[in-house]
Each structure stands twice: as structure tokens, then as C-alpha cells.
Coordinates of C-alpha atoms and ligand atoms in Angstrom, one line a residue:
M1 CA 7.8 -0.2 -22.5
S2 CA 5.2 -1.8 -21.5
V3 CA 2.9 -0.8 -18.7
T4 CA 3.2 -4.0 -15.5
G5 CA 0.7 -2.6 -13.0
R6 CA -0.6 -4.1 -9.8
F7 CA -3.2 -3.9 -6.7
A8 CA -2.0 -5.7 -3.5
P9 CA -4.9 -5.7 -0.9
T10 CA -4.3 -5.8 2.6
P11 CA -7.9 -8.2 3.1
S12 CA -8.0 -7.2 7.3
G13 CA -11.2 -6.4 6.3
R14 CA -14.3 -6.4 3.2
L15 CA -13.1 -3.8 0.4
H16 CA -14.9 -0.5 0.8
L17 CA -15.8 1.9 -2.2
G18 CA -12.2 3.4 -2.1
N19 CA -10.1 0.4 -2.1
L20 CA -11.9 -0.6 -5.6
L21 CA -11.8 3.2 -6.6
C22 CA -7.7 2.1 -6.0
A23 CA -8.2 -1.2 -7.5
L24 CA -10.5 0.7 -10.7
I25 CA -7.8 3.2 -11.6
A26 CA -4.9 1.2 -11.4
Y27 CA -6.3 -1.6 -13.6
L28 CA -7.4 1.1 -16.0
S29 CA -3.9 2.7 -16.2
A30 CA -2.4 -0.4 -17.0
R31 CA -5.4 -1.7 -19.3
S32 CA -5.6 1.6 -21.3
R33 CA -1.6 0.8 -22.2
D34 CA -2.9 -2.9 -23.0
G35 CA -0.5 -3.5 -20.1
R36 CA -0.3 -6.9 -17.5
F37 CA -2.2 -6.6 -14.5
L38 CA -1.0 -8.5 -11.8
L39 CA -2.9 -8.8 -8.0
R40 CA -0.8 -9.5 -4.9
I41 CA -3.3 -9.8 -1.0
E42 CA -1.3 -8.3 1.3
D43 CA -1.5 -10.8 3.9
L44 CA 1.5 -10.6 6.3
D45 CA -0.7 -10.3 9.0
V46 CA -1.9 -13.2 9.2
P47 CA -4.8 -13.4 12.2
R48 CA -6.1 -10.3 11.1
C49 CA -6.4 -11.4 7.0
P50 CA -8.1 -14.6 6.5
V51 CA -8.2 -16.7 4.0
S52 CA -12.0 -15.8 3.5
L53 CA -11.6 -11.9 3.7
A54 CA -9.1 -12.3 0.8
R55 CA -11.3 -14.6 -1.0
E56 CA -14.2 -12.2 -0.9
A57 CA -11.6 -9.3 -2.2
M58 CA -10.6 -11.2 -5.3
A59 CA -14.6 -11.9 -6.1
D60 CA -15.1 -8.4 -5.6
L61 CA -12.9 -8.0 -7.8
S62 CA -14.2 -9.9 -10.4
Y63 CA -17.3 -8.6 -10.0
L64 CA -16.5 -5.4 -11.1
G65 CA -15.0 -6.6 -14.1
I66 CA -11.5 -6.6 -13.1
T67 CA -8.9 -9.4 -14.4
W68 CA -5.3 -10.0 -14.0
D69 CA -3.0 -12.0 -15.0
E70 CA -1.2 -14.7 -12.8
T71 CA -1.7 -16.9 -9.8
P72 CA -1.9 -14.1 -7.2
L73 CA 0.8 -13.8 -4.4
F74 CA -0.2 -14.0 -0.9
Q75 CA 2.5 -12.6 1.0
S76 CA 1.6 -15.2 3.2
E77 CA 3.3 -17.5 1.4
R78 CA 6.2 -15.8 0.9
S79 CA 8.7 -15.7 4.0
D80 CA 11.5 -17.7 2.5
I81 CA 11.8 -14.9 0.2
Y82 CA 11.9 -12.2 2.0
L83 CA 14.4 -13.3 4.4
K84 CA 16.6 -13.6 1.8
Y85 CA 16.8 -10.0 1.1
F86 CA 16.5 -9.1 5.2
E87 CA 19.4 -11.3 5.1
H88 CA 21.0 -9.0 2.4
I89 CA 20.8 -5.7 4.5
K90 CA 21.3 -7.2 7.2
K91 CA 25.5 -8.1 5.9
Q92 CA 25.4 -4.6 4.7
G93 CA 25.3 -3.9 8.5
L94 CA 22.1 -1.6 8.5
L95 CA 19.9 -3.4 10.8
Y96 CA 19.8 -3.2 14.8
P97 CA 18.0 -4.8 17.1
C98 CA 15.0 -3.2 18.9
F99 CA 13.6 -3.5 22.1
C100 CA 10.9 -0.6 22.6
S101 CA 7.2 -1.5 23.4
R102 CA 4.2 -0.4 21.1
A103 CA 3.8 1.5 24.0
Q104 CA 7.1 3.5 24.8
L105 CA 7.1 4.9 21.4
H106 CA 3.7 6.0 21.8
A107 CA 4.9 7.8 25.0
A108 CA 8.5 9.0 23.3
L109 CA 6.7 11.0 20.4
A110 CA 3.5 11.5 19.2
P111 CA 2.5 10.7 15.7
N112 CA 3.9 13.4 13.4
R113 CA 3.9 11.7 9.8
G114 CA 1.0 11.2 7.5
D115 CA 0.7 7.9 7.7
N116 CA 0.1 8.0 11.6
T117 CA 3.7 6.7 13.0
A118 CA 6.1 7.7 15.0
V119 CA 9.1 9.1 13.6
Y120 CA 11.8 6.6 16.1
P121 CA 13.6 8.9 18.6
G122 CA 16.5 6.4 18.0
T123 CA 16.3 4.7 21.6
C124 CA 17.4 1.5 20.8
A125 CA 19.9 2.8 17.7
N126 CA 23.4 2.5 20.0
L127 CA 23.0 -0.3 22.2
S128 CA 26.5 -2.3 23.2
P129 CA 27.1 -5.7 22.7
L130 CA 26.1 -6.8 26.3
E131 CA 23.3 -3.9 26.5
I132 CA 22.1 -6.1 23.6
A133 CA 22.4 -9.5 25.6
E134 CA 21.0 -8.6 28.4
K135 CA 17.1 -7.6 26.9
M136 CA 17.2 -10.3 24.6
K137 CA 16.7 -12.4 27.7
S138 CA 13.7 -10.8 28.4
R139 CA 12.5 -9.7 25.2
R140 CA 12.6 -10.4 21.1
P141 CA 13.4 -7.6 19.4
A142 CA 11.9 -6.0 16.1
M143 CA 14.1 -5.4 13.7
R144 CA 15.1 -1.9 12.4
L145 CA 17.0 -0.2 9.1
R146 CA 19.6 2.4 9.8
V147 CA 18.0 5.6 7.8
P148 CA 20.9 7.9 5.7
D149 CA 21.4 11.4 6.5
E150 CA 20.0 12.0 3.0
T151 CA 16.4 13.8 1.5
I152 CA 15.1 11.1 -0.7
A153 CA 12.9 13.3 -2.9
F154 CA 11.2 11.0 -6.1
T155 CA 8.5 12.2 -8.6
D156 CA 5.1 11.3 -8.3
S157 CA 3.6 11.0 -11.8
H158 CA 0.2 12.2 -10.9
Y159 CA 1.0 14.9 -7.5
G160 CA 4.1 15.6 -8.3
L161 CA 7.9 16.4 -6.3
Y162 CA 7.9 14.9 -3.3
S163 CA 10.4 14.3 -0.6
E164 CA 11.8 13.1 2.8
Y165 CA 14.7 14.3 4.2
L166 CA 15.0 10.0 6.2
P167 CA 16.6 11.5 9.7
K168 CA 13.5 13.9 10.5
D169 CA 11.0 12.6 8.8
C170 CA 11.1 9.4 8.7
G171 CA 13.8 7.9 10.9
D172 CA 14.6 4.2 10.9
F173 CA 12.2 1.9 10.8
I174 CA 10.8 -1.6 11.5
I175 CA 11.5 -4.5 8.6
Q176 CA 10.9 -6.9 10.9
R177 CA 8.3 -7.1 13.7
S178 CA 8.9 -8.7 17.1
D179 CA 6.9 -11.4 16.4
G180 CA 9.4 -12.2 13.4
I181 CA 6.9 -10.8 10.8
F182 CA 8.6 -9.1 8.1
A183 CA 7.3 -5.6 8.0
Y184 CA 5.1 -4.2 4.6
Q185 CA 7.6 -2.1 3.2
L186 CA 9.9 -5.1 2.6
A187 CA 7.4 -7.3 1.2
V188 CA 6.0 -4.7 -0.9
V189 CA 9.6 -4.1 -2.1
V190 CA 11.0 -7.0 -3.1
D191 CA 7.3 -8.1 -4.7
D192 CA 7.1 -5.5 -6.8
A193 CA 10.5 -5.8 -8.2
L194 CA 10.1 -10.0 -8.6
S195 CA 6.8 -9.1 -10.4
G196 CA 8.3 -7.1 -12.3
V197 CA 5.7 -4.2 -11.4
N198 CA 7.0 -0.9 -13.5
E199 CA 3.9 1.3 -12.4
V200 CA 2.2 1.5 -8.5
V201 CA -0.7 2.7 -8.3
R202 CA -2.0 3.4 -5.0
G203 CA -3.8 5.7 -1.6
C204 CA -2.5 8.5 -1.3
D205 CA -2.2 7.4 2.5
I206 CA 0.5 5.2 1.5
L207 CA 2.5 8.0 -0.5
S208 CA 4.8 8.8 2.6
S209 CA 5.8 5.8 2.6
T210 CA 7.8 5.5 -1.1
P211 CA 10.9 7.1 -0.1
R212 CA 11.6 4.4 2.9
Q213 CA 10.7 2.0 -0.4
I214 CA 13.3 3.6 -2.5
Y215 CA 15.5 3.2 0.1
L216 CA 15.1 -0.2 0.3
Q217 CA 15.2 -0.3 -3.2
R218 CA 18.5 0.8 -3.8
L219 CA 20.2 -1.8 -0.8
L220 CA 18.7 -4.4 -2.8
A221 CA 19.8 -3.0 -6.8
F222 CA 16.1 -3.0 -7.2
S223 CA 14.9 -0.8 -10.3
T224 CA 12.1 2.3 -8.9
P225 CA 9.0 1.7 -10.6
T226 CA 6.7 4.6 -11.1
Y227 CA 4.7 6.2 -8.9
A228 CA 1.3 7.3 -9.0
H229 CA -0.6 7.7 -5.5
I230 CA -4.9 8.6 -6.0
P231 CA -6.9 10.9 -3.3
L232 CA -8.9 9.4 -1.1
L233 CA -12.9 9.1 -0.7
E234 CA -14.2 9.6 2.2
S235 CA -18.3 9.4 3.7
P236 CA -21.0 12.0 2.9
D237 CA -20.4 12.5 6.0
G238 CA -16.6 13.5 5.9
R239 CA -14.7 10.4 7.2
R240 CA -12.0 8.6 5.5
L241 CA -13.4 5.4 4.5
A242 CA -11.7 2.6 6.6
K243 CA -12.7 -1.3 6.1
R244 CA -13.3 -1.6 9.9
S245 CA -16.8 0.5 9.3
G246 CA -17.5 -2.2 6.7
D247 CA -19.3 0.9 4.6
L248 CA -19.8 1.0 1.0
D249 CA -19.0 -2.4 0.4
L250 CA -20.1 -4.3 -2.8
T251 CA -22.6 -6.4 -0.8
Q252 CA -24.6 -3.1 0.1
L253 CA -24.1 -1.4 -3.4
S254 CA -24.6 -4.6 -5.3
K255 CA -28.4 -4.3 -3.8
R256 CA -28.8 -1.1 -5.1
F257 CA -26.9 -0.9 -7.9
S258 CA -26.2 -2.5 -11.3
R259 CA -22.4 -3.2 -11.7
D260 CA -22.1 -0.9 -14.6
E261 CA -23.9 2.2 -11.8
I262 CA -21.3 1.1 -9.6
L263 CA -18.0 1.5 -12.3
G264 CA -20.3 4.8 -13.2
I265 CA -20.1 6.3 -9.8
L266 CA -16.5 5.2 -9.1
A267 CA -15.5 7.2 -12.2
F268 CA -18.0 10.2 -12.4
S269 CA -16.5 10.4 -8.0
I270 CA -12.7 9.9 -9.7
G271 CA -13.0 13.1 -12.6
L272 CA -13.2 11.1 -15.7
L273 CA -17.2 11.0 -16.2
P274 CA -18.5 14.1 -16.0
E275 CA -21.8 13.1 -14.8
N276 CA -23.2 10.6 -13.1
R277 CA -24.0 7.4 -15.0
P278 CA -23.5 4.0 -16.1
A279 CA -20.8 3.0 -17.5
A280 CA -18.9 0.2 -18.6
M281 CA -15.2 -1.6 -18.4
E282 CA -14.8 -1.6 -21.9
E283 CA -16.0 2.4 -22.4
L284 CA -14.2 3.6 -19.1
I285 CA -10.3 1.8 -20.9
R286 CA -11.1 3.3 -23.6
I287 CA -11.5 7.1 -22.2
F288 CA -9.3 6.4 -19.0
D289 CA -6.9 9.6 -18.7
W290 CA -4.3 10.4 -16.4
K291 CA -5.6 14.2 -16.8
N292 CA -8.9 13.6 -15.8
V293 CA -8.0 11.9 -12.6
K294 CA -8.6 14.2 -9.5
T295 CA -5.8 15.4 -7.2
E296 CA -7.8 16.3 -3.8
D297 CA -9.9 14.1 -1.6
I298 CA -12.9 13.1 -2.8
R299 CA -15.8 13.9 -0.3
L300 CA -19.1 11.6 -1.9
P301 CA -22.0 13.6 -2.1
A302 CA -24.8 12.3 -0.7
G303 CA -27.1 12.1 -2.9
I304 CA -25.0 9.7 -5.1
L305 CA -25.7 7.0 -2.6
T306 CA -29.2 6.9 -2.4
G307 CA -29.7 5.1 -5.8
Ligands
LIG1 N1 -1.5 -3.9 1.4 C1 -1.7 -1.9 1.5 C2 -3.4 -1.5 1.8 O1 -4.1 -2.2 1.5 C3 -1.6 -1.2 -0.2 C4 0.0 -1.5 -0.2 C5 0.8 -0.6 -1.7 O2 -0.5 -0.4 -2.3 O3 1.4 -0.7 -2.2 O4 -3.0 -0.6 2.5

């Protein structure tokens, strides 16, 4: 079966070297097998994701020589589509309104998931219709999805077996926020399925979202793509790269390095090249092999960025 891969950035800041690494590996994985490659802009949270940053992300990818096959999807334009699938889940009787504030959720439990969200303690899981009507008067609820008493396991093609016992490791999760915006978990599942994506390559900070996404695929009768998570990049001082910190973006890097030098730094740091040297995209497509992609997080050596 031919591969359809994708890169799906959230343009809440400029892409940093870690995001570019993820785009590169997703791209190489698809293109090295003559596959299709799609771009999706995950700008559901419109105020945090201005179109200027989406344009910048596309320009950064193009600068590196990463190309995509169809007009990119913008999630901000697709709420009607998400609504249809939301309704489908609602009909299955699995949603309930949740009136908890962010502060209440923080107070209830310390975060204990990899993605820094707390397992929901079930505060609103069994409200009576009367209680719901009363609470509706003062607060618009988020909509939460009940998880089954079940373990969902899958084999990540890079990290191997990963499983979560949903009630304990995950908990009921939000699929529509109180401001009406559909949650990432729903949008990503709908979009990957409708675009025919059959290979998802992304940072391992999202590994723990995958069982939730597989559960949603089951409810919506979508097939499950192959998942391959990749390690994260840390700055030379051991910080996880973040869009907020504005470090290691292409404006700064391209002042000091050529395009092929940047590709070489990325390829070397993830294990695709045995030494740090310039590399053209065509060469990387030719030599790409998942066997060489590291699994442990990567701290960029200080020297690598001093040129
Ligand atoms: N939009 C997510 C991010 O930028 C990635 C989602 C995904 O690849 O599934 O972190």
C-alpha cells in the first residue's frame, strides 16, 4: 500500500529546530517510499495561531525543500466537519457536559501524564439533568468523552508496544472546549482519516495521545494509521525546545548556515548521518532508514550550532 504521510504543525509560534526535525523525518519516511506528503495547519485556537505564523511555517518548510502534495488544510476552516463527527459520537451517548474550571482541574490532581494534563477525577461524570440545567445558567460547559474500562495497546513502529489503561492512565477527556472549539484529539483523528493519512510521524511528546485517538477512530469507524513517534530535541543547555522561547528558528540559523548545512545538522543529530556535514534533500531521501533514527531524546551539542 502506498504511504500518505503528513506534518501537522500548530502555528502558535515560529517553528523551531525540533519541529523542523519532525517535519523532515515525516517527509523522508514518506518520500523515500515514493509516498504522498500532506501539510495540515492545526490552528484550531485561532487567537493563538495567527495566519502570519502559518505562512511563516510554510515558508520555513519550503526553504528546507519540504514539499506537499495538496492544498494545506487549515483546521480553523473545518469546524462544520468536526461538528458532524462530534454529533456522531454524541448520538452514541458517550458525552457529558463538564463545568469544571481550569483552576478546579488543577487543584483536583497533580498532573501525572506525559503531556502535563491531569487525569480527570470524574467530578461532572454523573450529574443529574437537574444539576446540569442549574449549572448551565452560569457556565457554558466543555464536552467530555467517557472512556471505556479498557486497555488500548498499539505498536509504535519506532518505540514498540505502548498501552494505556484508559480509566486510570487517561480518564474522560475533552472533545469540545467550553468556548465551542473542538479539541485537538477529535480534529486530528477526523482530518487524518478524511485525508487518507496512513502514516503519522510526530514527536514523542504526543505518544500518550495515541490511545485516545485510537479510541476515537473506533467510535467513528475509521482505520488506524501506522504511528511512529520520534525523540525530542533539547537545546545544548538541556531545555526542551519550545516555540515560545523563540530559539533555534530558521531566521537565526539561516544567517549562519546554508540550507544543506541545516539539513545536515538535523540528519546528523537524529542519527541518519554518521558525521555532521552538509547534505542535500535528495541524498537524505536516498539514505533514509528508520533503523538509524535514534529513540532517546537528543541534546544538541553546543558546538553544533556555533558554526
Ligand atoms: N499539532 C501538533 C503539534 O504541533 C501535532 C499533532 C500531530 O502531529 O498529531 O504539536
